Short mmCIF file of C-alpha atoms and ligand atoms in Angstrom, two decimals:
data_model
loop_
_atom_site.label_atom_id
_atom_site.label_comp_id
_atom_site.label_asym_id
_atom_site.label_seq_id
_atom_site.Cartn_x
_atom_site.Cartn_y
_atom_site.Cartn_z
CA UNK A 1 -0.22 -0.06 0.43
CA UNK A 2 1.44 3.55 -0.67
CA UNK A 3 1.29 5.85 2.24
CA UNK A 4 2.14 8.80 0.95
CA UNK A 5 -0.64 10.02 -1.43
CA UNK A 6 0.25 13.66 -3.87
CA UNK A 7 -3.71 14.85 -4.87
CA UNK A 8 -3.68 17.11 -7.50
CA UNK A 9 -7.41 19.45 -7.36
CA UNK A 10 -8.46 17.67 -3.99
CA UNK A 11 -10.32 21.00 -3.39
CA UNK A 12 -12.80 20.32 -6.59
CA UNK A 13 -16.35 18.00 -7.41
CA UNK A 14 -14.58 14.97 -7.65
CA UNK A 15 -11.46 15.42 -5.64
CA UNK A 16 -12.89 16.36 -2.63
CA UNK A 17 -14.33 13.03 -2.52
CA UNK A 18 -10.84 11.21 -3.45
CA UNK A 19 -9.39 13.09 -0.16
CA UNK A 20 -11.90 11.67 2.06
CA UNK A 21 -11.94 8.48 1.23
CA UNK A 22 -8.25 8.41 1.72
CA UNK A 23 -8.50 9.72 4.91
CA UNK A 24 -11.00 7.48 6.16
CA UNK A 25 -8.59 5.14 5.22
CA UNK A 26 -5.39 6.13 6.86
CA UNK A 27 -3.26 7.43 3.79
CA UNK A 28 -0.93 11.05 4.26
CA UNK A 29 -2.69 13.27 1.99
CA UNK A 30 -0.70 15.99 0.66
CA UNK A 31 -3.33 18.45 -1.52
CA UNK A 32 -1.96 20.55 -3.57
CA UNK A 33 -3.46 24.27 -4.06
CA UNK A 34 -3.45 26.76 -5.58
CA UNK A 35 -3.50 29.29 -2.38
CA UNK A 36 -3.04 27.92 0.84
CA UNK A 37 -3.93 31.49 2.55
CA UNK A 38 -7.54 30.45 1.02
CA UNK A 39 -8.36 27.95 3.89
CA UNK A 40 -11.80 28.62 3.62
CA UNK A 41 -11.19 26.60 -0.23
CA UNK A 42 -10.13 23.26 2.01
CA UNK A 43 -11.78 23.45 5.62
CA UNK A 44 -14.22 20.84 4.98
CA UNK A 45 -11.33 18.93 4.25
CA UNK A 46 -9.55 19.40 7.55
CA UNK A 47 -12.44 18.47 9.35
CA UNK A 48 -12.77 15.24 7.85
CA UNK A 49 -8.74 14.90 8.21
CA UNK A 50 -9.61 15.82 12.37
CA UNK A 51 -11.31 12.43 12.51
CA UNK A 52 -10.18 10.18 9.87
CA UNK A 53 -7.42 7.49 10.71
CA UNK A 54 -5.30 9.16 7.65
CA UNK A 55 -3.35 12.97 7.94
CA UNK A 56 -4.07 15.92 5.55
CA UNK A 57 -1.08 17.85 4.56
CA UNK A 58 -1.92 21.87 2.77
CA UNK A 59 0.84 22.57 -0.19
CA UNK A 60 0.95 25.19 -2.80
CA UNK A 61 1.19 24.57 -5.85
CA UNK A 62 -0.31 25.57 -9.60
CA UNK A 63 -0.51 23.70 -13.05
CA UNK A 64 0.25 26.80 -15.00
CA UNK A 65 3.84 26.98 -13.16
CA UNK A 66 6.66 25.09 -14.19
CA UNK A 67 8.49 22.57 -11.15
CA UNK A 68 5.17 23.72 -9.22
CA UNK A 69 4.79 19.90 -8.27
CA UNK A 70 8.54 18.75 -7.55
CA UNK A 71 8.42 19.40 -3.98
CA UNK A 72 5.81 18.05 -2.71
CA UNK A 73 6.04 15.34 -5.16
CA UNK A 74 8.82 14.53 -3.67
CA UNK A 75 8.27 12.00 -0.81
CA UNK A 76 5.06 10.66 -2.15
CA UNK A 77 4.87 7.19 -3.15
CA UNK A 78 2.00 7.99 -5.59
CA UNK A 79 0.49 10.47 -7.67
CA UNK A 80 -3.60 10.97 -8.20
CA UNK A 81 -3.78 13.79 -10.53
CA UNK A 82 -7.57 15.22 -10.94
CA UNK A 83 -6.98 19.17 -11.33
CA UNK A 84 -8.22 20.36 -14.53
CA UNK A 85 -10.40 23.31 -15.34
CA UNK A 86 -13.98 21.80 -16.13
CA UNK A 87 -16.26 24.35 -17.43
CA UNK A 88 -18.34 25.95 -20.24
CA UNK A 89 -17.92 28.86 -19.59
CA UNK A 90 -14.85 30.62 -20.69
CA UNK A 91 -13.45 33.47 -22.55
CA UNK A 92 -9.83 32.41 -23.66
CA UNK A 93 -10.34 27.94 -24.13
CA UNK A 94 -6.62 28.15 -25.35
CA UNK A 95 -5.15 29.72 -22.05
CA UNK A 96 -8.59 28.64 -19.43
CA UNK A 97 -8.86 24.89 -20.53
CA UNK A 98 -5.82 23.43 -22.47
CA UNK A 99 -3.19 25.08 -20.81
CA UNK A 100 -3.69 23.94 -17.05
CA UNK A 101 -4.52 20.92 -18.41
CA UNK A 102 -1.91 19.73 -21.54
CA UNK A 103 0.87 22.06 -19.08
CA UNK A 104 -0.67 21.00 -15.75
CA UNK A 105 0.11 17.18 -16.65
CA UNK A 106 3.04 17.77 -17.96
CA UNK A 107 4.22 19.53 -14.93
CA UNK A 108 2.76 17.32 -12.65
CA UNK A 109 3.94 14.09 -13.60
CA UNK A 110 7.71 15.50 -14.65
CA UNK A 111 7.33 15.90 -10.71
CA UNK A 112 6.73 12.43 -10.55
CA UNK A 113 9.87 10.90 -12.81
CA UNK A 114 12.07 13.70 -10.51
CA UNK A 115 10.83 12.47 -7.15
CA UNK A 116 12.11 9.23 -7.21
CA UNK A 117 10.15 7.83 -4.73
CA UNK A 118 6.49 8.44 -7.28
CA UNK A 119 5.67 4.61 -8.31
CA UNK A 120 1.92 5.40 -9.30
CA UNK A 121 0.31 7.72 -11.31
CA UNK A 122 -3.60 7.60 -11.42
CA UNK A 123 -4.96 10.19 -14.07
CA UNK A 124 -8.30 11.54 -14.23
CA UNK A 125 -8.64 12.24 -17.74
CA UNK A 126 -13.04 11.46 -18.83
CA UNK A 127 -15.21 10.37 -21.67
CA UNK A 128 -14.32 13.02 -23.49
CA UNK A 129 -10.53 11.27 -24.58
CA UNK A 130 -12.62 8.52 -25.42
CA UNK A 131 -14.90 9.93 -28.08
CA UNK A 132 -16.05 13.97 -28.81
CA UNK A 133 -19.14 14.38 -30.47
CA UNK A 134 -22.17 12.09 -30.21
CA UNK A 135 -22.33 11.53 -34.01
CA UNK A 136 -18.58 9.74 -33.14
CA UNK A 137 -20.13 6.55 -32.73
CA UNK A 138 -21.48 6.04 -35.82
CA UNK A 139 -19.04 7.65 -37.70
CA UNK A 140 -16.22 5.03 -36.53
CA UNK A 141 -18.51 2.94 -37.69
CA UNK A 142 -18.59 1.46 -34.08
CA UNK A 143 -21.38 -0.18 -32.02
CA UNK A 144 -19.88 1.64 -28.33
CA UNK A 145 -16.96 2.64 -27.39
CA UNK A 146 -14.42 1.40 -25.31
CA UNK A 147 -11.01 1.85 -24.01
CA UNK A 148 -9.51 1.72 -27.22
CA UNK A 149 -10.95 4.88 -29.01
CA UNK A 150 -9.37 8.54 -28.45
CA UNK A 151 -11.14 11.16 -29.16
CA UNK A 152 -10.26 13.08 -32.89
CA UNK A 153 -13.53 15.35 -32.92
CA UNK A 154 -12.83 17.95 -30.87
CA UNK A 155 -10.52 21.39 -31.33
CA UNK A 156 -9.82 24.20 -29.48
CA UNK A 157 -12.81 25.51 -31.30
CA UNK A 158 -15.00 22.82 -31.69
CA UNK A 159 -16.01 21.52 -27.74
CA UNK A 160 -12.71 22.83 -26.79
CA UNK A 161 -12.92 21.44 -23.11
CA UNK A 162 -13.31 17.84 -24.02
CA UNK A 163 -10.02 18.86 -26.35
CA UNK A 164 -8.19 19.48 -23.41
CA UNK A 165 -8.87 16.12 -22.09
CA UNK A 166 -7.66 14.07 -24.77
CA UNK A 167 -4.22 16.34 -25.26
CA UNK A 168 -3.86 15.99 -21.00
CA UNK A 169 -4.69 12.16 -21.41
CA UNK A 170 -2.35 11.95 -24.44
CA UNK A 171 0.75 13.43 -22.94
CA UNK A 172 0.42 11.72 -19.80
CA UNK A 173 0.78 8.83 -22.00
CA UNK A 174 3.72 9.72 -23.38
CA UNK A 175 6.02 11.09 -20.84
CA UNK A 176 4.74 7.60 -19.04
CA UNK A 177 6.06 5.83 -22.09
CA UNK A 178 9.78 7.58 -21.85
CA UNK A 179 10.62 6.66 -18.21
CA UNK A 180 10.54 3.26 -16.11
CA UNK A 181 9.66 4.80 -12.47
CA UNK A 182 6.40 4.72 -12.43
CA UNK A 183 2.57 3.28 -13.74
CA UNK A 184 -0.01 4.90 -15.30
CA UNK A 185 -3.76 4.11 -14.41
CA UNK A 186 -6.03 6.29 -16.67
CA UNK A 187 -10.05 7.12 -14.85
CA UNK A 188 -12.10 8.18 -18.22
CA UNK A 189 -15.35 9.15 -15.77
CA UNK A 190 -19.06 10.40 -18.00
CA UNK A 191 -20.48 13.29 -16.64
CA UNK A 192 -20.37 12.99 -12.90
CA UNK A 193 -22.93 13.58 -10.18
CA UNK A 194 -23.89 12.71 -6.92
CA UNK A 195 -23.85 15.07 -3.46
CA UNK A 196 -20.98 16.73 -3.08
CA UNK A 197 -18.53 18.10 -0.42
CA UNK A 198 -16.69 21.23 -1.92
CA UNK A 199 -18.58 24.27 -1.41
CA UNK A 200 -16.08 26.19 -3.77
CA UNK A 201 -16.32 24.04 -6.74
CA UNK A 202 -17.02 25.38 -10.37
CA UNK A 203 -18.17 22.00 -11.98
CA UNK A 204 -19.87 21.24 -14.78
CA UNK A 205 -21.13 18.38 -12.29
CA UNK A 206 -23.21 20.89 -10.24
CA UNK A 207 -24.25 23.66 -12.57
CA UNK A 208 -25.88 21.53 -14.56
CA UNK A 209 -28.21 20.18 -11.76
CA UNK A 210 -28.76 22.92 -10.45
CA UNK A 211 -29.84 24.74 -13.55
CA UNK A 212 -31.56 21.97 -14.08
CA UNK A 213 -34.47 22.46 -10.70
CA UNK A 214 -33.98 26.32 -11.91
CA UNK A 215 -36.50 25.74 -14.82
CA UNK A 216 -33.76 26.63 -17.20
CA UNK A 217 -35.28 23.35 -19.28
CA UNK A 218 -38.69 23.55 -18.36
CA UNK A 219 -39.73 24.51 -21.72
CA UNK A 220 -37.50 21.59 -23.87
CA UNK A 221 -34.50 19.51 -22.95
CA UNK A 222 -32.28 18.81 -26.19
CA UNK A 223 -32.37 16.01 -26.91
CA UNK A 224 -28.27 14.94 -25.45
CA UNK A 225 -27.46 11.55 -24.42
CA UNK A 226 -24.80 11.48 -21.82
CA UNK A 227 -23.07 8.40 -19.63
CA UNK A 228 -23.40 9.04 -15.94
CA UNK A 229 -21.50 7.80 -13.11
CA UNK A 230 -21.60 8.82 -9.56
CA UNK A 231 -19.77 11.01 -8.15
CA UNK A 232 -18.56 8.78 -4.54
CA UNK A 233 -17.96 5.39 -6.93
CA UNK A 234 -15.76 7.83 -9.57
CA UNK A 235 -14.00 8.46 -6.15
CA UNK A 236 -14.19 4.38 -5.89
CA UNK A 237 -12.25 3.78 -8.78
CA UNK A 238 -9.61 6.17 -8.10
CA UNK A 239 -9.23 4.85 -4.66
CA UNK A 240 -9.09 0.97 -6.34
CA UNK A 241 -6.72 2.19 -9.45
CA UNK A 242 -4.37 3.46 -6.13
CA UNK A 243 -4.55 -0.06 -4.47
CA UNK A 244 -5.02 -2.53 -7.41
CA UNK A 245 -1.42 -4.03 -8.08
CA UNK A 246 -2.82 -4.96 -11.43
CA UNK A 247 -4.96 -2.03 -12.84
CA UNK A 248 -3.52 -0.84 -15.85
CA UNK A 249 -5.03 1.37 -19.05
CA UNK A 250 -7.45 3.37 -19.27
CA UNK A 251 -10.95 3.04 -17.15
CA UNK A 252 -14.94 4.12 -18.82
CA UNK A 253 -16.79 5.17 -15.87
CA UNK A 254 -20.96 4.99 -16.41
CA UNK A 255 -23.14 3.34 -14.57
CA UNK A 256 -26.01 4.45 -18.02
CA UNK A 257 -26.20 6.41 -21.16
CA UNK A 258 -29.07 7.97 -21.51
CA UNK A 259 -30.44 11.29 -22.26
CA UNK A 260 -30.70 14.88 -20.55
CA UNK A 261 -34.78 14.21 -20.22
CA UNK A 262 -34.88 10.94 -19.30
CA UNK A 263 -32.45 11.88 -16.23
CA UNK A 264 -34.57 14.81 -14.95
CA UNK A 265 -37.49 12.22 -15.29
CA UNK A 266 -35.85 10.26 -12.45
CA UNK A 267 -35.58 13.41 -10.51
CA UNK A 268 -39.80 13.97 -10.96
CA UNK A 269 -40.11 10.52 -10.07
CA UNK A 270 -38.78 11.59 -6.85
CA UNK A 271 -39.76 14.79 -5.93
CA UNK A 272 -42.52 15.48 -8.44
CA UNK A 273 -43.57 19.09 -9.01
CA UNK A 274 -41.37 20.46 -6.40
CA UNK A 275 -39.09 22.24 -10.17
CA UNK A 276 -39.67 23.12 -13.37
CA UNK A 277 -38.43 20.55 -14.42
CA UNK A 278 -38.40 19.68 -18.49
CA UNK A 279 -41.92 19.40 -19.64
CA UNK A 280 -40.86 17.62 -22.56
CA UNK A 281 -38.01 16.82 -25.17
CA UNK A 282 -37.10 19.69 -27.44
CA UNK A 283 -37.23 19.11 -31.28
CA UNK A 284 -33.66 19.37 -32.17
CA UNK A 285 -35.32 22.28 -35.28
CA UNK A 286 -36.13 24.25 -33.33
CA UNK A 287 -32.88 24.24 -30.71
CA UNK A 288 -31.40 25.59 -34.36
CA UNK A 289 -32.79 29.10 -33.49
CA UNK A 290 -32.43 29.13 -29.61
CA UNK A 291 -29.59 26.92 -29.07
CA UNK A 292 -27.21 30.05 -28.33
CA UNK A 293 -29.00 30.73 -25.39
CA UNK A 294 -28.04 27.33 -24.06
CA UNK A 295 -24.22 28.46 -25.50
CA UNK A 296 -24.79 25.42 -27.78
CA UNK A 297 -23.23 26.32 -31.08
CA UNK A 298 -24.64 25.02 -34.53
CA UNK A 299 -22.16 22.59 -35.17
CA UNK A 300 -22.43 21.30 -31.53
CA UNK A 301 -25.99 20.34 -32.33
CA UNK A 302 -25.94 19.15 -35.67
CA UNK A 303 -23.54 16.58 -34.42
CA UNK A 304 -25.32 15.95 -30.70
CA UNK A 305 -28.49 16.28 -30.38
CA UNK A 306 -30.36 13.01 -31.19
CA UNK A 307 -27.39 11.19 -31.49
CA UNK A 308 -27.13 7.66 -29.76
CA UNK A 309 -24.16 6.56 -27.91
CA UNK A 310 -22.86 3.90 -26.05
CA UNK A 311 -20.70 3.75 -23.45
CA UNK A 312 -18.94 0.20 -22.38
CA UNK A 313 -17.20 0.10 -18.33
CA UNK A 314 -17.43 -3.47 -17.98
CA UNK A 315 -13.31 -2.98 -17.95
CA UNK A 316 -14.21 -1.17 -14.51
CA UNK A 317 -16.15 -3.80 -12.91
CA UNK A 318 -13.96 -6.73 -14.28
CA UNK A 319 -10.46 -5.56 -13.37
CA UNK A 320 -11.26 -2.56 -10.95
CA UNK A 321 -13.87 -4.16 -9.00
CA UNK A 322 -16.26 -0.78 -9.60
CA UNK A 323 -19.53 -1.89 -8.80
CA UNK A 324 -21.99 1.12 -9.54
CA UNK A 325 -24.81 3.68 -7.80
CA UNK A 326 -28.33 3.39 -9.78
CA UNK A 327 -28.52 6.97 -11.67
CA UNK A 328 -31.84 7.15 -9.28
CA UNK A 329 -29.88 7.12 -6.23
CA UNK A 330 -27.51 9.80 -7.34
CA UNK A 331 -29.68 12.09 -8.53
CA UNK A 332 -32.22 11.81 -5.60
CA UNK A 333 -28.63 12.35 -3.41
CA UNK A 334 -27.64 14.92 -5.13
CA UNK A 335 -30.96 17.50 -5.21
CA UNK A 336 -31.03 16.55 -1.34
CA UNK A 337 -27.36 17.70 -0.68
CA UNK A 338 -28.70 20.83 -2.94
CA UNK A 339 -31.86 21.06 -0.27
CA UNK A 340 -29.19 21.04 2.67
CA UNK A 341 -26.73 23.02 2.17
CA UNK A 342 -29.44 26.05 0.40
CA UNK A 343 -28.02 25.84 -3.71
CA UNK A 344 -31.47 25.32 -4.30
CA UNK A 345 -34.93 25.23 -2.27
P1 NAP Z 401 -13.58 21.21 -10.13
O1 NAP Z 401 -14.66 20.84 -9.25
O2 NAP Z 401 -14.17 22.05 -10.50
O3 NAP Z 401 -12.14 20.97 -9.35
C1 NAP Z 401 -11.11 21.27 -10.44
C2 NAP Z 401 -10.15 20.90 -9.78
O4 NAP Z 401 -8.86 21.53 -9.91
C3 NAP Z 401 -10.29 22.20 -8.68
O5 NAP Z 401 -9.85 21.33 -7.24
C4 NAP Z 401 -9.23 23.34 -9.14
O6 NAP Z 401 -8.34 23.89 -7.60
C5 NAP Z 401 -8.11 22.31 -9.56
N1 NAP Z 401 -7.50 23.45 -10.80
C6 NAP Z 401 -8.69 23.92 -11.28
N2 NAP Z 401 -7.55 24.50 -11.98
C7 NAP Z 401 -6.02 24.67 -11.65
C8 NAP Z 401 -4.95 25.01 -11.83
N3 NAP Z 401 -4.30 26.38 -12.49
N4 NAP Z 401 -3.57 24.89 -10.88
C9 NAP Z 401 -4.14 23.92 -9.40
N5 NAP Z 401 -5.50 23.60 -9.67
C10 NAP Z 401 -6.49 23.75 -10.75
O7 NAP Z 401 -14.13 19.60 -11.51
P2 NAP Z 401 -14.25 18.09 -11.34
O8 NAP Z 401 -15.41 18.17 -11.60
O9 NAP Z 401 -13.89 18.01 -9.61
O10 NAP Z 401 -13.70 17.58 -11.78
C11 NAP Z 401 -12.25 17.18 -11.79
C12 NAP Z 401 -11.15 16.47 -12.63
O11 NAP Z 401 -12.49 15.45 -13.15
C13 NAP Z 401 -10.99 17.04 -13.98
O12 NAP Z 401 -9.90 16.92 -14.70
C14 NAP Z 401 -12.29 16.94 -14.87
O13 NAP Z 401 -11.84 17.22 -16.31
C15 NAP Z 401 -12.41 15.82 -14.77
N6 NAP Z 401 -13.59 15.04 -14.86
C16 NAP Z 401 -15.43 15.75 -14.61
C17 NAP Z 401 -16.15 14.87 -15.19
C18 NAP Z 401 -17.44 15.87 -14.00
O14 NAP Z 401 -18.52 14.96 -15.31
N7 NAP Z 401 -17.37 16.14 -13.53
C19 NAP Z 401 -16.17 14.17 -16.10
C20 NAP Z 401 -14.88 13.52 -16.26
C21 NAP Z 401 -13.83 13.92 -16.30
P3 NAP Z 401 -9.14 25.46 -6.96
O15 NAP Z 401 -9.65 25.22 -5.52
O16 NAP Z 401 -7.90 26.44 -6.93
O17 NAP Z 401 -9.65 26.14 -8.10
#
């Protein structure tokens, strides 16, 4: 068992669950934050650490600063690299998405090599590094996406977040293949849902459900299909990847693939008419007219809306031993957490 684990992005939506699980298992977690003085971004984790078996160290490092992770990596047995912006609200995709994802991965993994102590790196990639547009499946003549595919349809101007993830994962494999000190295991979650521990996350996972509950899609939900997975299962997958000696390669995580409207109906099934959930699926023709209001480009609508995707996540159950929480329970717990924290009424 690795004892000191360096975690980047531990203050975030997924990262905070990873840190919590590691602390409860007795690890020493060396968590990097951009600004150590901003205690409110990690106070909730210090509180968890105060009653957990493990201990929490706070180190300062920035994805964009070369050499920034070297000190924290030295002496660590393993690294879980989660930090990367997950936002669809940006002005400059290169600066706000691609640079932190790609340069950040390079900085963190070079620090792993230099450390002389790190034996394993678990990288949080995404299914966005497996495929870009939903139509890719049909265009590539596939029945489903597996860990064999890499996203070839995203670019700096079309789905730049997905582009940031595929470029970062490729960079990680390149750096891994050029050394022999540490092993790389990659986790590729689909759209992550479920309760948040973090008060400061800007994750799109949280905005998506908040928007849905606030009535953003009331008149019609885009006919968009995603894979969905529980945040607690994603964190568990990271810990399993860390601890399992046999873990190798990439791992798609998805409990199921389903549409936005269908997901909203699961919430409706639990909470009735309390929220202004979508009344119907929005016709594609209508979306071409109003899509800009939701930040959807014509090309995005054309290549994603109404196109089915299937994700094969069997490797995660067979090789990591992951079991999945049902999406109904995931969404119910997420809404209850948002109510408790007064994110929604
Ligand atoms: P999140 O809550 O926004 O967390 C992102 C984390 O990255 C935060 O801890 C943030 O730290 C850190 N970060 C961002 N820019 C940084 C920088 N320049 N230097 C250092 N740290 C920086 O998002 P999340 O949803 O948990 O996502 C975590 C990871 O999972 C990302 O790699 C994301 O691509 C991946 N992922 C997410 C989903 C999903 O549906 N949520 C699905 C697949 C993959 P600060 O507190 O300093 O901002």
